[in-house]
Coordinates of C-alpha atoms in Angstrom, one line a residue:
M1 CA 0.0 0.0 0.0
S2 CA 1.4 3.4 -0.9
K3 CA 2.3 6.0 1.8
S4 CA -0.2 8.5 0.6
H5 CA -3.0 5.9 0.7
T6 CA -2.0 4.9 4.2
E7 CA -2.0 8.5 5.5
S8 CA -5.5 9.1 4.2
S9 CA -6.9 5.7 5.4
L10 CA -9.7 5.5 8.1
P11 CA -8.4 5.7 11.6
T12 CA -8.4 2.4 13.6
L13 CA -7.4 1.4 17.1
A14 CA -4.7 -1.0 15.8
H15 CA -3.1 1.6 13.5
T16 CA -3.1 4.2 16.3
L17 CA -1.5 1.8 18.8
D18 CA 1.1 0.8 16.2
E19 CA 2.0 4.5 15.6
F20 CA 2.6 5.1 19.3
E21 CA 4.6 1.8 19.9
D22 CA 7.2 2.2 22.6
C23 CA 5.6 5.4 23.9
T24 CA 5.5 4.9 27.7
D25 CA 3.2 7.9 28.2
L26 CA 0.5 6.5 25.9
F27 CA -2.5 5.2 27.9
H28 CA -5.0 2.7 26.5
R29 CA -8.3 2.5 28.5
E30 CA -10.7 -0.3 27.6
L31 CA -14.4 -0.5 28.4
P32 CA -15.3 -4.0 27.2
H33 CA -19.0 -3.9 28.3
L34 CA -19.5 -0.9 25.9
G35 CA -17.0 -1.9 23.2
V36 CA -15.2 1.5 23.7
D37 CA -11.5 2.2 23.8
A38 CA -9.8 5.5 24.8
V39 CA -6.3 6.4 23.8
Y40 CA -4.4 9.4 25.0
L41 CA -0.9 10.7 26.0
D42 CA -0.9 11.2 29.7
T43 CA 1.8 13.9 29.5
L44 CA -0.4 16.2 27.4
I45 CA -3.9 15.9 28.9
N46 CA -5.7 17.3 31.9
G47 CA -6.7 14.4 34.1
D48 CA -9.8 16.1 35.5
K49 CA -11.0 17.0 32.0
L50 CA -10.5 13.4 30.9
Y51 CA -12.4 12.0 33.8
Y52 CA -15.4 14.3 33.8
E53 CA -15.8 14.6 30.0
V54 CA -14.9 11.1 28.9
L55 CA -14.4 8.4 31.5
K56 CA -17.2 9.2 34.0
P57 CA -19.9 9.6 31.4
L58 CA -18.9 6.3 29.8
H59 CA -18.9 4.4 33.1
E60 CA -22.4 5.6 33.9
L61 CA -23.9 4.7 30.5
E62 CA -25.7 1.7 29.2
P63 CA -24.8 0.4 25.7
S64 CA -28.1 1.7 24.3
Q65 CA -27.2 5.3 25.4
L66 CA -23.9 5.5 23.5
E67 CA -25.3 7.1 20.4
A68 CA -26.8 10.0 22.4
L69 CA -23.4 10.6 24.2
F70 CA -21.3 10.7 21.0
A71 CA -23.8 13.1 19.4
Q72 CA -22.7 15.7 21.9
S73 CA -20.5 18.5 20.6
Q74 CA -17.3 17.6 22.5
F75 CA -17.0 14.4 20.5
V76 CA -15.6 15.3 17.1
I77 CA -15.7 12.4 14.6
Q78 CA -12.5 11.7 12.6
T79 CA -12.2 10.1 9.2
D80 CA -8.5 10.5 8.6
S81 CA -5.9 8.6 10.5
K82 CA -3.2 11.3 10.1
E83 CA -5.5 14.0 11.6
L84 CA -6.3 11.6 14.5
I85 CA -2.6 11.2 15.3
V86 CA -2.1 14.9 15.2
G87 CA -5.0 15.4 17.5
I88 CA -3.6 13.0 20.1
L89 CA -0.2 14.7 19.8
S90 CA -2.0 18.0 20.5
G91 CA -3.6 16.9 23.8
S92 CA -6.8 15.3 22.7
A93 CA -8.1 11.8 23.7
A94 CA -9.1 9.4 20.9
V95 CA -12.2 7.4 21.6
F96 CA -13.0 4.3 19.4
V97 CA -16.5 2.8 19.2
H98 CA -18.1 0.6 16.6
E99 CA -15.4 1.3 14.0
Q100 CA -15.8 5.1 14.5
A101 CA -13.1 7.4 15.9
Y102 CA -13.7 10.5 17.9
L103 CA -11.5 13.2 19.4
V104 CA -12.2 15.0 22.7
D105 CA -10.2 18.1 23.6
V106 CA -8.8 17.4 27.1
R107 CA -5.4 19.1 26.7
G108 CA -3.7 20.4 29.9
D109 CA -3.3 24.0 30.7
E110 CA 0.2 23.8 31.9
G111 CA 2.4 26.8 30.9
R112 CA 3.9 30.0 32.1
S113 CA 1.4 32.5 33.4
V114 CA 1.3 36.1 32.1
T115 CA 4.3 38.1 33.3
Q116 CA 6.2 41.2 32.2
S117 CA 8.4 41.0 29.1
E118 CA 12.0 41.0 30.2
I119 CA 13.4 42.3 27.0
E120 CA 10.8 45.1 26.4
T121 CA 10.4 46.8 29.7
T122 CA 8.5 50.1 29.8
I123 CA 8.1 52.7 32.5
T124 CA 4.5 53.6 31.7
G125 CA 1.7 51.6 30.1
P126 CA 0.8 47.9 30.3
H127 CA 3.2 45.4 31.9
D128 CA 1.8 42.1 30.7
G129 CA 3.6 40.1 28.0
L130 CA 2.9 37.3 25.6
T131 CA 3.5 33.7 26.7
E132 CA 4.5 30.5 25.1
K133 CA 0.9 29.3 25.1
A134 CA -0.6 30.7 21.9
S135 CA -4.2 30.6 23.2
L136 CA -3.3 32.8 26.2
S137 CA -1.4 35.2 23.9
L138 CA -4.4 35.4 21.5
A139 CA -6.7 36.1 24.5
L140 CA -4.5 39.0 25.6
I141 CA -4.8 40.5 22.1
R142 CA -8.5 39.8 21.8
T143 CA -9.2 41.7 25.1
R144 CA -7.5 44.8 23.6
L145 CA -8.8 44.6 20.1
R146 CA -12.5 43.8 20.6
S147 CA -13.5 43.7 17.0
S148 CA -15.0 41.0 14.8
H149 CA -12.8 42.3 12.0
L150 CA -9.8 40.8 13.7
K151 CA -9.2 37.6 11.8
I152 CA -7.1 34.6 12.9
I153 CA -5.8 31.9 10.5
R154 CA -4.1 28.8 11.8
L155 CA -1.4 27.0 9.9
G156 CA 1.0 24.2 10.7
V157 CA 4.8 24.3 10.2
G158 CA 7.5 21.6 10.8
E159 CA 7.2 18.1 9.6
M160 CA 8.1 16.7 13.0
T161 CA 7.1 19.5 15.4
K162 CA 3.8 20.4 13.6
S163 CA 3.9 23.8 15.4
D164 CA 0.8 25.9 15.2
V165 CA 1.2 29.4 13.6
Y166 CA -1.5 31.9 13.9
I167 CA -1.8 34.7 11.3
L168 CA -3.6 37.8 12.5
Y169 CA -4.9 40.7 10.5
V170 CA -7.8 43.3 10.7
K171 CA -10.2 43.0 7.8
D172 CA -10.8 46.1 5.7
I173 CA -7.5 47.6 7.1
A174 CA -4.8 45.1 6.2
N175 CA -3.8 44.6 2.6
M176 CA -4.9 41.2 1.6
E177 CA -1.9 40.8 -0.8
N178 CA 0.3 40.9 2.3
V179 CA -1.8 38.4 4.1
H180 CA -1.8 35.9 1.2
E181 CA 2.0 36.4 0.8
V182 CA 2.7 35.6 4.4
I183 CA 0.4 32.5 4.2
Q184 CA 2.1 31.3 1.1
R185 CA 5.6 31.7 2.5
I186 CA 4.8 29.8 5.7
K187 CA 3.1 27.0 3.6
D188 CA 6.3 26.8 1.5
I189 CA 8.5 25.9 4.5
E190 CA 9.7 22.4 4.4
V191 CA 11.7 21.6 7.5
D192 CA 11.6 19.0 10.3
A193 CA 11.4 21.5 13.2
V194 CA 10.5 25.1 13.9
L195 CA 10.9 25.8 17.6
D196 CA 10.6 29.6 17.9
T197 CA 9.3 32.6 16.1
N198 CA 12.8 33.9 15.5
M199 CA 13.5 30.7 13.6
L200 CA 10.4 31.1 11.5
I201 CA 11.2 34.7 10.4
Q202 CA 14.6 33.6 9.1
M203 CA 12.8 31.2 6.8
I204 CA 10.4 33.7 5.3
D205 CA 12.3 37.0 5.2
D206 CA 13.2 38.6 1.9
K207 CA 17.0 38.8 2.3
P208 CA 18.4 35.9 4.3
Y209 CA 22.0 37.2 4.0
A210 CA 21.3 40.7 5.2
V211 CA 23.0 42.1 8.3
F212 CA 20.0 43.8 9.7
P213 CA 16.8 42.1 10.9
Q214 CA 14.0 42.6 8.4
I215 CA 11.0 41.6 10.5
L216 CA 10.1 43.2 13.8
T217 CA 9.5 40.9 16.8
T218 CA 7.8 41.9 20.0
E219 CA 6.6 40.2 23.3
R220 CA 4.1 42.9 24.1
P221 CA 0.3 42.5 23.3
D222 CA -0.2 46.3 23.2
A223 CA 2.5 46.5 20.5
V224 CA 0.9 43.7 18.6
V225 CA -2.5 45.6 18.6
S226 CA -0.8 48.8 17.4
K227 CA 0.7 46.9 14.5
L228 CA -2.6 45.3 13.6
V229 CA -4.5 48.6 13.6
A230 CA -1.7 50.1 11.5
G231 CA -2.6 47.6 8.7
R232 CA 0.2 45.1 9.3
V233 CA 0.1 41.3 9.4
V234 CA 1.1 39.7 12.7
C235 CA 2.1 36.1 13.4
I236 CA 2.1 34.2 16.7
M237 CA 3.6 30.7 17.1
D238 CA 2.6 28.2 19.7
G239 CA 5.6 27.6 22.0
S240 CA 7.1 31.0 21.5
P241 CA 6.5 34.2 23.5
S242 CA 7.4 36.4 20.5
A243 CA 5.1 37.7 17.8
F244 CA 6.3 39.3 14.6
S245 CA 4.7 41.9 12.3
V246 CA 5.2 42.5 8.6
P247 CA 6.1 44.5 6.6
S248 CA 8.6 46.3 8.9
T249 CA 11.0 49.2 8.4
F250 CA 14.4 50.0 9.7
F251 CA 13.1 52.9 11.8
E252 CA 10.5 50.7 13.6
F253 CA 13.3 49.0 15.5
F254 CA 14.1 52.4 17.2
T255 CA 10.5 52.9 18.6
S256 CA 9.2 51.9 21.9
S257 CA 5.7 51.7 23.4
D258 CA 6.9 54.3 25.9
D259 CA 7.0 56.8 23.1
Y260 CA 3.2 56.8 22.9
Y261 CA 2.4 56.5 26.6
Q262 CA 4.4 59.6 27.4
R263 CA 3.9 63.3 26.4
W264 CA 4.8 63.8 22.8
M265 CA 7.7 66.2 23.5
L266 CA 9.3 63.6 25.9
G267 CA 8.7 60.8 23.4
T268 CA 10.3 62.9 20.6
A269 CA 13.4 63.7 22.7
T270 CA 13.8 60.0 23.6
R271 CA 13.5 58.9 20.0
L272 CA 16.0 61.4 18.8
L273 CA 18.3 60.2 21.6
R274 CA 18.1 56.7 20.2
F275 CA 19.2 57.8 16.7
F276 CA 22.1 59.8 18.3
A277 CA 23.0 56.5 20.2
L278 CA 23.0 54.7 16.8
I279 CA 25.7 57.2 15.5
V280 CA 27.7 56.9 18.7
T281 CA 27.8 53.1 18.9
V282 CA 28.7 52.7 15.3
S283 CA 31.3 55.4 14.9
L284 CA 32.9 56.5 18.2
T285 CA 35.5 53.7 18.6
A286 CA 36.2 53.8 14.8
L287 CA 36.8 57.5 15.0
Y288 CA 39.3 56.9 17.8
V289 CA 41.2 54.4 15.7
S290 CA 41.0 56.7 12.6
I291 CA 42.2 59.8 14.5
T292 CA 45.0 58.2 16.5
T293 CA 46.3 56.4 13.4
Y294 CA 46.0 58.9 10.6
H295 CA 44.5 62.2 11.6
Y296 CA 46.3 63.6 14.7
E297 CA 45.6 67.1 13.3
M298 CA 41.9 66.8 14.2
I299 CA 42.8 66.6 18.0
P300 CA 42.9 69.9 20.0
E301 CA 46.4 70.6 21.2
N302 CA 45.7 70.2 25.0
L303 CA 43.9 66.9 24.4
L304 CA 46.7 65.7 22.1
L305 CA 49.3 65.9 24.9
T306 CA 47.0 63.8 27.1
L307 CA 46.4 61.3 24.3
V308 CA 50.1 60.9 23.6
E309 CA 50.8 60.4 27.3
S310 CA 48.0 57.9 27.6
R311 CA 49.2 55.9 24.5
G312 CA 52.9 56.1 25.4
R313 CA 53.0 52.7 27.1
V314 CA 50.6 50.9 24.7
P315 CA 52.6 48.4 22.5
F316 CA 49.8 47.8 19.9
P317 CA 48.5 49.9 17.0
P318 CA 45.2 51.6 17.7
V319 CA 43.2 49.1 15.6
Y320 CA 44.4 46.1 17.6
E321 CA 43.9 48.0 20.8
A322 CA 40.3 48.8 19.9
L323 CA 39.5 45.3 18.7
L324 CA 41.0 43.8 21.9
M325 CA 38.8 46.0 24.1
E326 CA 35.6 45.5 22.0
V327 CA 36.0 41.7 22.1
T328 CA 36.6 41.9 25.9
I329 CA 33.3 43.9 26.3
E330 CA 31.4 41.4 24.1
L331 CA 32.8 38.5 26.2
L332 CA 31.6 40.3 29.4
R333 CA 28.2 41.0 27.8
E334 CA 27.7 37.4 26.8
A335 CA 28.9 36.0 30.1
G336 CA 26.5 38.3 31.9
A337 CA 23.6 37.2 29.7
R338 CA 24.2 33.5 30.2
L339 CA 24.8 33.4 33.9
P340 CA 22.1 33.6 36.6
T341 CA 20.7 37.2 36.9
K342 CA 22.4 38.2 40.2
I343 CA 25.8 36.7 39.2
G344 CA 25.5 38.1 35.7
Q345 CA 25.0 41.7 37.0
T346 CA 28.1 41.3 39.2
I347 CA 30.2 40.0 36.3
G348 CA 29.2 42.9 34.1
I349 CA 29.8 45.6 36.6
V350 CA 32.9 44.3 38.5
G351 CA 34.4 42.7 35.5
G352 CA 34.2 45.8 33.4
I353 CA 35.7 48.0 36.1
V354 CA 38.5 45.6 37.2
I355 CA 39.5 44.6 33.7
G356 CA 39.4 48.1 32.3
Q357 CA 41.5 49.6 35.1
A358 CA 44.0 46.6 35.0
A359 CA 44.3 47.0 31.2
V360 CA 45.2 50.7 31.5
Q361 CA 47.7 50.1 34.3
A362 CA 49.4 47.2 32.5
G363 CA 49.7 49.3 29.3
F364 CA 47.5 47.3 27.1
T365 CA 45.2 50.2 26.3
S366 CA 44.7 53.9 26.9
N367 CA 42.3 55.7 29.2
I368 CA 40.6 57.5 26.3
L369 CA 39.9 54.2 24.4
I370 CA 38.3 52.8 27.6
I371 CA 36.0 55.9 27.6
A372 CA 35.2 55.5 23.9
V373 CA 34.4 51.8 24.2
A374 CA 32.3 52.3 27.4
L375 CA 30.2 55.1 25.7
S376 CA 29.7 52.9 22.6
T377 CA 28.5 50.0 24.7
I378 CA 26.1 52.2 26.7
A379 CA 24.8 53.7 23.5
S380 CA 24.1 50.2 22.1
F381 CA 21.8 49.5 25.1
V382 CA 19.7 52.6 24.3
I383 CA 18.4 50.8 21.1
P384 CA 15.1 49.2 22.3
N385 CA 15.2 46.1 20.0
Y386 CA 17.8 43.5 21.0
T387 CA 18.1 42.0 17.5
M388 CA 18.9 45.4 15.9
S389 CA 21.3 46.2 18.8
A390 CA 23.2 43.0 18.1
S391 CA 23.4 43.7 14.4
I392 CA 24.7 47.2 15.0
R393 CA 27.4 45.8 17.4
L394 CA 28.5 43.5 14.6
L395 CA 28.6 46.4 12.2
R396 CA 30.9 48.3 14.6
F397 CA 33.7 45.8 14.1
G398 CA 33.6 46.4 10.4
F399 CA 33.9 50.2 10.9
I400 CA 36.9 49.7 13.2
L401 CA 38.7 47.6 10.6
L402 CA 37.9 50.1 7.9
A403 CA 39.1 53.0 10.1
G404 CA 42.4 51.1 10.8
L405 CA 42.9 50.6 7.0
W406 CA 42.0 53.9 5.5
G407 CA 41.1 56.3 8.4
N408 CA 38.2 58.7 7.9
L409 CA 38.0 57.6 4.2
G410 CA 37.4 54.0 5.5
I411 CA 34.6 55.2 7.8
A412 CA 33.0 57.1 4.9
I413 CA 33.2 53.9 2.8
G414 CA 31.6 52.0 5.6
I415 CA 28.7 54.5 5.9
T416 CA 28.2 54.4 2.2
A417 CA 28.2 50.6 2.1
A418 CA 25.8 50.3 5.0
T419 CA 23.4 52.9 3.4
I420 CA 23.5 51.0 0.1
H421 CA 22.9 47.7 2.0
L422 CA 19.9 49.2 3.8
C423 CA 18.4 50.5 0.6
S424 CA 18.7 47.1 -1.0
I425 CA 16.7 45.3 1.7
T426 CA 13.0 44.7 1.4
S427 CA 10.4 43.5 3.9
L428 CA 7.5 41.6 2.3
K429 CA 8.5 43.2 -1.0
S430 CA 8.3 46.7 0.3
S431 CA 11.1 49.2 1.0
Y432 CA 13.0 48.7 4.2
V433 CA 13.8 52.4 4.6
T434 CA 10.3 53.8 4.2
P435 CA 9.5 56.7 4.5
I436 CA 12.9 57.9 3.4
A437 CA 12.9 55.9 0.1
P438 CA 10.3 56.2 -1.2
N439 CA 10.1 59.6 0.4
Q440 CA 7.0 60.2 2.5
P441 CA 7.6 63.5 4.4
Y442 CA 4.2 63.2 6.1
E443 CA 5.3 60.0 7.9
W444 CA 8.5 61.6 9.3
R445 CA 6.3 62.9 12.1
D446 CA 6.1 59.3 13.5
V447 CA 9.7 58.2 12.6
F448 CA 12.3 60.7 13.7
I449 CA 9.9 62.4 16.1
R450 CA 6.6 61.4 17.9
A451 CA 4.1 64.1 16.9
P452 CA 0.9 64.7 18.9
F453 CA -1.8 62.2 18.1
N454 CA -4.0 64.7 16.3
L455 CA -1.3 64.9 13.6
L456 CA -1.0 61.1 13.2
A457 CA -4.1 60.7 11.1
R458 CA -2.8 58.3 8.5
R459 CA -1.6 54.7 8.7
P460 CA 1.9 53.9 7.4
S461 CA 2.1 53.8 3.6
Q462 CA 4.2 50.7 3.7
S463 CA 1.3 48.6 4.9
R464 CA -0.6 49.6 1.8
S465 CA -3.8 49.6 3.8
S466 CA -7.2 49.7 2.0
N467 CA -8.3 52.1 4.7
P468 CA -5.3 54.5 5.0
T469 CA -7.0 57.1 7.3
R470 CA -7.2 56.6 11.0
I471 CA -10.1 57.9 13.1
R472 CA -9.4 61.5 13.9
P473 CA -9.7 62.7 17.4
K474 CA -12.3 65.4 18.0
R475 CA -9.9 67.9 19.4

């Protein structure tokens, strides 16, 4: 018999038990007086649900009452063996009676409760975050977006994991071409396992070899709702606390929910500070290397004497000195992230102070470079999105090497190459640097600044919404 024919055959008890051979968590309950068999995975079900919805009713029935019981809505008849197996693996109990198979949803509710997102903390606004349980995450979104126009489509991904992916969009606001494109890309994935949203986006983004992330991820339900009402498409994956929205722009990675929960002047100042931090973290250490290697004439005379004295004992060229300190900082950062929280904080603070001071006293580096590296590191923490912050830190090493090779000319070459690279990236076939290219001056008021809400009357042009105008406030 062919494989395709076997997969589409009628479900039977023998075939089901054969599929789960050597699975110690599989339970087979027999009720001979009724001719009923129940099969389920004990690790996935809720024991109370199973007892009250399946076992207890069956024990209290006479054979003549079976037909009335299985006519109830919780018993869903199955005609395909593959779907029955997937149902058992999803936490349902399979009930076999008179050559018919039924599924009853008795899955357990185990999972992490709603807590605050650790990577997207805010000072004001909501403090709840998405969880690994997709049904709970969808509930958090539904409670904020109480509209029947919010549509949710479920797909499966991963030949082995069979992870559920939920595609969310708002009807009459989202562009349906974007919705169909996301659905098709997820359907085209052929892989054994997809374990997290961040794995999924790497399989569907436009430019897999790009340095910068092309799809924005978030763990905040309020951020998800804001993307949905802006006309974007959002995806949530069961087993992952992150959601992603498409299409995305480079500038979205520099926005935070706090920008909208605070007064517009404070939100604008904070956003401008982030773009300044981007310039500092990319260029400050590279400028140190460039100036101390090729362009001493750029340094004021009083500072030049201090710099010469500071570098007098350093045996390395500035580019090696800078790379040594940047790698040390990255080692401390990674160690602090992997260790338990309290120990990680101690490693980050004490390690940075002790190693930096010891390196200066030993003559491995200069005081001024320590200041430049510290400022660059602090500036990278200002960027609210971790994925973008990590990409920019990687870019910083390229700028340091270019500065060591060609000085300020190398930095200019790096800026040009990064700009060209940004302009070549697309997100769901739309420009990654919208609203700069194509130029949309009206949208600058919610990119570089955060204008008052009464001036934000349009949805982003990148989403190509069929309803581009937001509801205007009355004053």
